[in-house]
């Protein structure tokens, strides 16, 4: 059920129901972050591995602090500049936070999402919302209410309508557990360049792509998988040539002349990485719905949001 009544969403959450909420990044599947029983339902509905911890969302750092979750002073410059926004901070956990949120870790991920509807919802609540992306584990994250409704509608209390997500990639995650050496755990909707420029130094990045010990299991190698196999590159470089009618192409800015136009999705004719990021997940869905033999996605420039786009494409790909 898609709803627009924010108070109804608040009531449902208070009653221990799951409600999908809009954020600027992707839709989240929210539960009362202090209620272990409801949080367990998130794992069940998403079929999410128990080892994958959840992000807590609220509308102010003061509220987080009242629950014992303080940002270290080293994080304040970044928080002031980019919150609310597509950035998640990992900080030491407090006793208020149930272990099921953190999958037993001693740290917890917190963020203030930048979406008017959800900020209004959060301001009505005396608890944070635990919210992973509102999709079945391993599938493409939802950027519209209808994506959630189609996949999870029957299993949850409601989907709160908030329009199309304007960032379109999940938040960038930085661990401040060691405040002197913050560490990038997931590329996302805020570019590393912007964060490093604000900090005045480089983030530690060594754990990226570590599948054996996923520090942020959004890092699992195949995480955004469409049903149609997806490869990265150009059709002419495919090892086994496939008829051009059997291909769907995701392109940055230009159509390929040799492929039928109807089989191609161009993300930003203006070569704007933000626009491309915003449209990426919907484009993967659309390409999947073309029911072709293969999706071929172009590699993006390895800078700014292009890095996060390439990261998601790699996780959606079969190689
Ligand atoms: O943009 C977003 O972050 C969206 C919206 C709904 O806020 N949420 C989201 O949640 O992407 P999810 O569950 O799909 O991804 C959360 C990521 C996971 O990769 C998880 O491992 C990581 O956050 N994470 C959560 N707690 C952590 C912790 N204590 N330490 C390290 N990583 C953590
Ligand atoms: Mg996710």
Short mmCIF file of C-alpha atoms and ligand atoms in Angstrom, two decimals:
data_model
loop_
_atom_site.label_atom_id
_atom_site.label_comp_id
_atom_site.label_asym_id
_atom_site.label_seq_id
_atom_site.Cartn_x
_atom_site.Cartn_y
_atom_site.Cartn_z
CA UNK A 1 0.00 0.00 0.00
CA UNK A 2 1.49 3.35 -1.04
CA UNK A 3 0.51 6.14 1.37
CA UNK A 4 1.14 9.88 1.55
CA UNK A 5 0.05 10.46 5.18
CA UNK A 6 3.19 11.04 7.26
CA UNK A 7 1.29 10.72 10.56
CA UNK A 8 -0.08 7.34 9.46
CA UNK A 9 3.48 6.21 8.69
CA UNK A 10 4.56 7.36 12.17
CA UNK A 11 1.64 5.49 13.78
CA UNK A 12 2.43 2.29 11.89
CA UNK A 13 6.09 2.48 12.92
CA UNK A 14 5.07 3.08 16.53
CA UNK A 15 2.89 -0.04 16.34
CA UNK A 16 5.84 -2.16 15.25
CA UNK A 17 5.13 -2.30 11.52
CA UNK A 18 7.69 -1.99 8.72
CA UNK A 19 7.25 1.11 6.55
CA UNK A 20 9.29 1.89 3.45
CA UNK A 21 10.49 5.49 3.53
CA UNK A 22 11.83 7.82 0.85
CA UNK A 23 15.32 9.25 1.20
CA UNK A 24 17.47 11.26 -1.19
CA UNK A 25 19.59 8.16 -1.89
CA UNK A 26 17.25 5.16 -2.18
CA UNK A 27 14.04 4.05 -0.45
CA UNK A 28 14.67 2.46 2.95
CA UNK A 29 12.76 -0.30 4.72
CA UNK A 30 12.26 1.24 8.15
CA UNK A 31 11.56 -0.14 11.60
CA UNK A 32 11.77 1.27 15.12
CA UNK A 33 15.52 1.10 15.69
CA UNK A 34 15.08 0.26 19.38
CA UNK A 35 12.65 -2.61 18.85
CA UNK A 36 14.56 -5.83 18.23
CA UNK A 37 11.45 -7.81 17.28
CA UNK A 38 10.49 -5.43 14.48
CA UNK A 39 14.09 -5.16 13.31
CA UNK A 40 14.19 -8.96 13.00
CA UNK A 41 11.31 -8.61 10.51
CA UNK A 42 13.54 -6.44 8.27
CA UNK A 43 16.04 -9.30 7.96
CA UNK A 44 13.23 -11.76 7.29
CA UNK A 45 11.41 -9.69 4.66
CA UNK A 46 14.61 -8.76 2.80
CA UNK A 47 16.13 -12.21 3.21
CA UNK A 48 19.15 -10.31 4.47
CA UNK A 49 22.13 -12.15 5.92
CA UNK A 50 22.24 -11.73 9.72
CA UNK A 51 25.87 -10.56 9.57
CA UNK A 52 24.93 -7.43 7.62
CA UNK A 53 24.39 -4.52 10.05
CA UNK A 54 21.81 -1.73 9.59
CA UNK A 55 22.00 2.07 9.45
CA UNK A 56 20.10 4.14 12.05
CA UNK A 57 18.38 7.28 10.74
CA UNK A 58 17.22 10.33 12.65
CA UNK A 59 16.60 14.01 12.00
CA UNK A 60 19.23 15.59 14.28
CA UNK A 61 22.65 14.93 15.81
CA UNK A 62 21.23 16.09 19.15
CA UNK A 63 18.81 13.18 19.13
CA UNK A 64 21.62 10.76 18.28
CA UNK A 65 23.68 12.24 21.12
CA UNK A 66 20.78 11.73 23.53
CA UNK A 67 21.00 8.02 22.68
CA UNK A 68 24.73 7.99 23.43
CA UNK A 69 25.77 8.27 19.77
CA UNK A 70 28.11 11.21 19.39
CA UNK A 71 30.08 12.22 16.35
CA UNK A 72 33.76 12.71 17.20
CA UNK A 73 34.97 16.28 16.77
CA UNK A 74 37.00 15.18 13.73
CA UNK A 75 33.71 14.38 11.94
CA UNK A 76 31.96 17.68 12.65
CA UNK A 77 33.30 19.63 9.68
CA UNK A 78 32.06 16.97 7.29
CA UNK A 79 28.77 16.54 9.17
CA UNK A 80 28.12 20.29 9.18
CA UNK A 81 28.77 20.56 5.49
CA UNK A 82 27.01 17.44 4.21
CA UNK A 83 24.24 16.57 6.68
CA UNK A 84 21.42 16.09 6.09
CA UNK A 85 22.80 14.27 3.07
CA UNK A 86 24.05 11.08 1.44
CA UNK A 87 26.70 10.33 4.05
CA UNK A 88 26.71 7.74 6.85
CA UNK A 89 29.02 7.85 9.87
CA UNK A 90 30.15 4.71 11.68
CA UNK A 91 30.79 5.49 15.36
CA UNK A 92 31.12 3.46 18.57
CA UNK A 93 27.81 1.88 19.60
CA UNK A 94 25.96 2.75 22.81
CA UNK A 95 23.99 0.41 25.07
CA UNK A 96 20.72 1.90 23.71
CA UNK A 97 21.40 0.26 20.35
CA UNK A 98 20.20 -3.36 20.07
CA UNK A 99 22.85 -5.85 18.97
CA UNK A 100 20.68 -6.92 16.04
CA UNK A 101 21.28 -3.46 14.46
CA UNK A 102 25.03 -3.84 14.47
CA UNK A 103 25.21 -7.60 13.82
CA UNK A 104 27.17 -7.85 17.04
CA UNK A 105 29.76 -5.20 16.08
CA UNK A 106 30.83 -2.60 18.63
CA UNK A 107 30.17 0.22 16.13
CA UNK A 108 26.97 1.55 14.60
CA UNK A 109 26.16 3.41 11.39
CA UNK A 110 24.13 6.65 11.69
CA UNK A 111 22.85 9.15 9.20
CA UNK A 112 20.48 12.10 8.69
CA UNK A 113 18.76 11.63 5.33
CA UNK A 114 17.97 14.68 3.24
CA UNK A 115 14.33 14.22 2.30
CA UNK A 116 11.59 16.56 3.50
CA UNK A 117 8.97 13.82 3.95
CA UNK A 118 11.25 11.56 5.96
CA UNK A 119 12.72 14.43 8.02
CA UNK A 120 9.16 15.34 8.96
CA UNK A 121 8.43 11.69 9.83
CA UNK A 122 11.62 11.40 11.91
CA UNK A 123 10.79 14.60 13.79
CA UNK A 124 7.59 12.92 15.04
CA UNK A 125 9.45 9.89 16.41
CA UNK A 126 11.19 9.43 19.74
CA UNK A 127 13.29 6.60 18.29
CA UNK A 128 15.66 6.27 15.30
CA UNK A 129 14.66 4.30 12.24
CA UNK A 130 16.70 1.28 11.24
CA UNK A 131 16.53 1.23 7.46
CA UNK A 132 18.39 -0.80 4.88
CA UNK A 133 17.55 -0.26 1.23
CA UNK A 134 13.96 -1.44 0.63
CA UNK A 135 14.73 -4.29 -1.75
CA UNK A 136 15.24 -8.02 -1.49
CA UNK A 137 18.83 -8.65 -0.50
CA UNK A 138 21.11 -8.84 -3.55
CA UNK A 139 18.77 -7.03 -5.94
CA UNK A 140 18.82 -3.47 -7.29
CA UNK A 141 17.97 -0.75 -4.74
CA UNK A 142 14.64 1.08 -5.21
CA UNK A 143 14.56 4.74 -6.24
CA UNK A 144 10.76 5.05 -6.57
CA UNK A 145 7.87 4.03 -4.31
CA UNK A 146 6.50 1.74 -7.00
CA UNK A 147 9.75 -0.28 -7.07
CA UNK A 148 9.24 -1.08 -3.38
CA UNK A 149 5.52 -1.69 -3.73
CA UNK A 150 6.07 -4.20 -6.53
CA UNK A 151 8.72 -6.20 -4.67
CA UNK A 152 7.71 -5.91 -1.00
CA UNK A 153 4.24 -4.30 -0.92
CA UNK A 154 2.45 -7.40 0.34
CA UNK A 155 5.00 -8.06 3.07
CA UNK A 156 5.14 -4.66 4.81
CA UNK A 157 2.81 -2.13 6.49
CA UNK A 158 3.10 0.63 3.89
CA UNK A 159 5.30 2.51 1.46
CA UNK A 160 5.48 6.24 2.16
CA UNK A 161 5.45 8.15 -1.14
CA UNK A 162 8.29 10.62 -1.61
CA UNK A 163 8.78 10.80 -5.36
CA UNK A 164 11.93 9.85 -7.19
CA UNK A 165 15.13 9.78 -5.12
CA UNK A 166 17.23 12.72 -6.26
CA UNK A 167 20.68 11.23 -5.54
CA UNK A 168 19.89 7.67 -6.58
CA UNK A 169 22.92 5.90 -5.05
CA UNK A 170 23.15 4.74 -1.44
CA UNK A 171 25.02 6.93 1.04
CA UNK A 172 28.81 7.01 1.21
CA UNK A 173 29.89 5.31 4.45
CA UNK A 174 32.84 6.56 6.49
CA UNK A 175 34.02 4.95 9.71
CA UNK A 176 35.09 7.40 12.41
CA UNK A 177 35.75 4.63 14.92
CA UNK A 178 39.37 5.73 14.71
CA UNK A 179 38.68 9.49 14.48
CA UNK A 180 42.23 10.37 13.53
CA UNK A 181 42.12 8.08 10.50
CA UNK A 182 38.60 7.97 9.03
CA UNK A 183 38.05 5.12 6.62
CA UNK A 184 35.91 4.80 3.52
CA UNK A 185 33.67 1.72 3.84
CA UNK A 186 31.37 2.25 0.85
CA UNK A 187 31.47 4.53 -2.17
CA UNK A 188 28.14 6.29 -2.55
CA UNK A 189 26.11 9.38 -3.27
CA UNK A 190 28.67 11.85 -1.90
CA UNK A 191 31.99 11.80 -3.72
CA UNK A 192 35.21 10.93 -1.93
CA UNK A 193 36.78 14.06 -3.45
CA UNK A 194 34.25 16.32 -1.70
CA UNK A 195 34.77 14.58 1.64
CA UNK A 196 38.57 14.66 1.39
CA UNK A 197 38.55 18.32 0.33
CA UNK A 198 36.56 19.15 3.45
CA UNK A 199 38.67 17.01 5.78
CA UNK A 200 41.87 18.35 4.27
CA UNK A 201 43.40 14.87 4.06
CA UNK A 202 42.84 11.47 2.41
CA UNK A 203 40.54 8.77 3.73
CA UNK A 204 41.86 5.31 4.42
CA UNK A 205 40.46 2.97 1.78
CA UNK A 206 42.13 -0.40 2.15
CA UNK A 207 39.09 -2.49 3.01
CA UNK A 208 37.22 -1.76 -0.22
CA UNK A 209 36.36 -4.85 -2.23
CA UNK A 210 37.26 -7.17 0.61
CA UNK A 211 34.77 -10.00 0.17
CA UNK A 212 36.19 -12.28 2.81
CA UNK A 213 35.49 -9.92 5.65
CA UNK A 214 32.87 -7.49 4.46
CA UNK A 215 33.15 -4.42 6.65
CA UNK A 216 30.22 -2.94 4.82
CA UNK A 217 28.46 -5.86 3.19
CA UNK A 218 27.10 -3.58 0.49
CA UNK A 219 30.59 -4.61 -0.56
CA UNK A 220 29.63 -8.19 -1.31
CA UNK A 221 30.76 -8.69 -4.86
CA UNK A 222 27.42 -9.56 -6.48
CA UNK A 223 24.96 -7.27 -4.77
CA UNK A 224 22.84 -5.43 -7.28
CA UNK A 225 22.13 -8.28 -9.62
CA UNK A 226 19.50 -7.96 -12.33
CA UNK A 227 18.01 -11.21 -13.72
CA UNK A 228 19.69 -10.59 -17.08
CA UNK A 229 23.47 -11.07 -16.94
CA UNK A 230 25.28 -7.71 -17.00
CA UNK A 231 28.79 -7.08 -18.28
CA UNK A 232 30.81 -3.87 -18.34
CA UNK A 233 32.40 -2.62 -21.54
CA UNK A 234 31.48 -2.28 -25.19
CA UNK A 235 29.46 -4.67 -27.37
CA UNK A 236 32.26 -4.94 -29.95
CA UNK A 237 34.60 -6.30 -27.28
CA UNK A 238 32.38 -9.17 -26.14
CA UNK A 239 34.25 -12.48 -26.10
CA UNK A 240 31.28 -14.29 -27.60
CA UNK A 241 29.53 -12.03 -30.10
CA UNK A 242 25.80 -11.68 -29.49
CA UNK A 243 23.24 -10.48 -32.04
CA UNK A 244 22.69 -6.73 -31.53
CA UNK A 245 18.95 -7.35 -31.13
CA UNK A 246 19.71 -9.47 -28.07
CA UNK A 247 21.59 -6.74 -26.21
CA UNK A 248 20.42 -4.01 -23.85
CA UNK A 249 22.93 -1.19 -23.40
CA UNK A 250 23.36 1.26 -20.52
CA UNK A 251 25.32 4.25 -21.81
CA UNK A 252 26.71 7.40 -20.19
CA UNK A 253 25.99 10.09 -22.79
CA UNK A 254 25.82 8.72 -26.35
CA UNK A 255 23.88 6.08 -28.21
CA UNK A 256 25.92 3.47 -30.04
CA UNK A 257 25.14 3.80 -33.75
CA UNK A 258 25.29 0.04 -34.35
CA UNK A 259 22.69 -0.92 -31.70
CA UNK A 260 18.92 -0.26 -32.07
CA UNK A 261 18.04 2.86 -30.06
CA UNK A 262 15.16 1.14 -28.27
CA UNK A 263 17.67 -1.24 -26.72
CA UNK A 264 19.76 1.57 -25.24
CA UNK A 265 19.41 3.77 -22.17
CA UNK A 266 21.47 6.96 -22.07
CA UNK A 267 21.89 8.31 -18.54
CA UNK A 268 23.06 11.87 -19.18
CA UNK A 269 23.42 13.49 -22.58
CA UNK A 270 25.15 16.39 -20.79
CA UNK A 271 27.73 13.96 -19.29
CA UNK A 272 26.65 14.98 -15.80
CA UNK A 273 27.72 12.26 -13.34
CA UNK A 274 25.10 13.35 -10.80
CA UNK A 275 22.34 12.96 -13.34
CA UNK A 276 23.73 9.58 -14.41
CA UNK A 277 23.93 8.39 -10.78
CA UNK A 278 20.38 9.49 -10.14
CA UNK A 279 19.09 7.42 -13.05
CA UNK A 280 21.37 4.38 -12.74
CA UNK A 281 19.27 1.94 -10.69
CA UNK A 282 16.07 2.65 -12.62
CA UNK A 283 18.07 2.12 -15.82
CA UNK A 284 19.33 -1.29 -14.63
CA UNK A 285 15.70 -2.24 -13.91
CA UNK A 286 14.58 -0.98 -17.30
CA UNK A 287 17.38 -2.82 -19.10
CA UNK A 288 16.42 -5.99 -17.20
CA UNK A 289 12.78 -5.58 -18.23
CA UNK A 290 13.81 -5.52 -21.90
CA UNK A 291 14.38 -9.28 -21.43
CA UNK A 292 17.46 -9.40 -23.64
CA UNK A 293 20.23 -12.02 -23.42
CA UNK A 294 22.79 -9.59 -22.03
CA UNK A 295 23.05 -6.09 -20.58
CA UNK A 296 26.22 -4.25 -21.61
CA UNK A 297 26.99 -1.22 -19.44
CA UNK A 298 29.58 1.36 -20.37
CA UNK A 299 32.37 2.03 -17.88
CA UNK A 300 32.17 5.53 -16.37
CA UNK A 301 34.99 8.03 -15.76
CA UNK A 302 36.79 6.96 -12.58
CA UNK A 303 36.21 10.18 -10.65
CA UNK A 304 33.55 11.78 -8.44
CA UNK A 305 30.27 9.87 -8.64
CA UNK A 306 31.63 7.91 -11.60
CA UNK A 307 33.56 5.82 -9.08
CA UNK A 308 30.40 4.92 -7.17
CA UNK A 309 28.57 4.21 -10.44
CA UNK A 310 31.37 1.87 -11.56
CA UNK A 311 31.29 0.23 -8.13
CA UNK A 312 27.57 -0.53 -8.43
CA UNK A 313 27.93 -1.71 -12.03
CA UNK A 314 30.74 -4.06 -11.01
CA UNK A 315 28.56 -5.52 -8.26
CA UNK A 316 25.70 -5.90 -10.73
CA UNK A 317 27.97 -7.63 -13.24
CA UNK A 318 28.73 -11.31 -13.71
CA UNK A 319 32.48 -10.99 -13.98
O1 LIG B 1 21.64 5.51 1.49
C1 LIG B 1 21.63 4.60 2.32
O2 LIG B 1 22.56 4.40 3.08
C2 LIG B 1 20.36 3.73 2.36
C3 LIG B 1 19.20 4.60 2.84
C4 LIG B 1 17.93 3.82 3.03
O3 LIG B 1 19.55 5.29 3.99
N1 LIG B 1 20.56 2.61 3.20
C5 LIG B 1 21.35 1.57 2.86
O4 LIG B 1 21.32 0.53 3.74
O5 LIG B 1 21.99 1.53 1.85
P1 LIG B 1 21.89 -0.91 3.42
O6 LIG B 1 21.47 -1.73 4.58
O7 LIG B 1 21.44 -1.36 2.10
O8 LIG B 1 23.41 -0.72 3.51
C6 LIG B 1 23.97 -0.40 4.75
C7 LIG B 1 25.43 -0.62 4.72
C8 LIG B 1 25.77 -2.09 4.66
O9 LIG B 1 26.76 -2.28 3.67
C9 LIG B 1 26.31 -2.35 6.05
O10 LIG B 1 27.24 -3.37 6.08
C10 LIG B 1 26.92 -1.02 6.43
O11 LIG B 1 25.99 -0.11 5.93
N2 LIG B 1 27.02 -0.89 7.88
C11 LIG B 1 26.03 -0.77 8.77
N3 LIG B 1 26.50 -0.74 10.02
C12 LIG B 1 27.83 -0.84 9.93
C13 LIG B 1 28.89 -0.88 10.89
N4 LIG B 1 28.67 -0.81 12.19
N5 LIG B 1 30.14 -0.99 10.41
C14 LIG B 1 30.38 -1.07 9.09
N6 LIG B 1 29.42 -1.05 8.15
C15 LIG B 1 28.17 -0.93 8.56
MG1 LIG B 2 21.25 -2.34 0.24
#
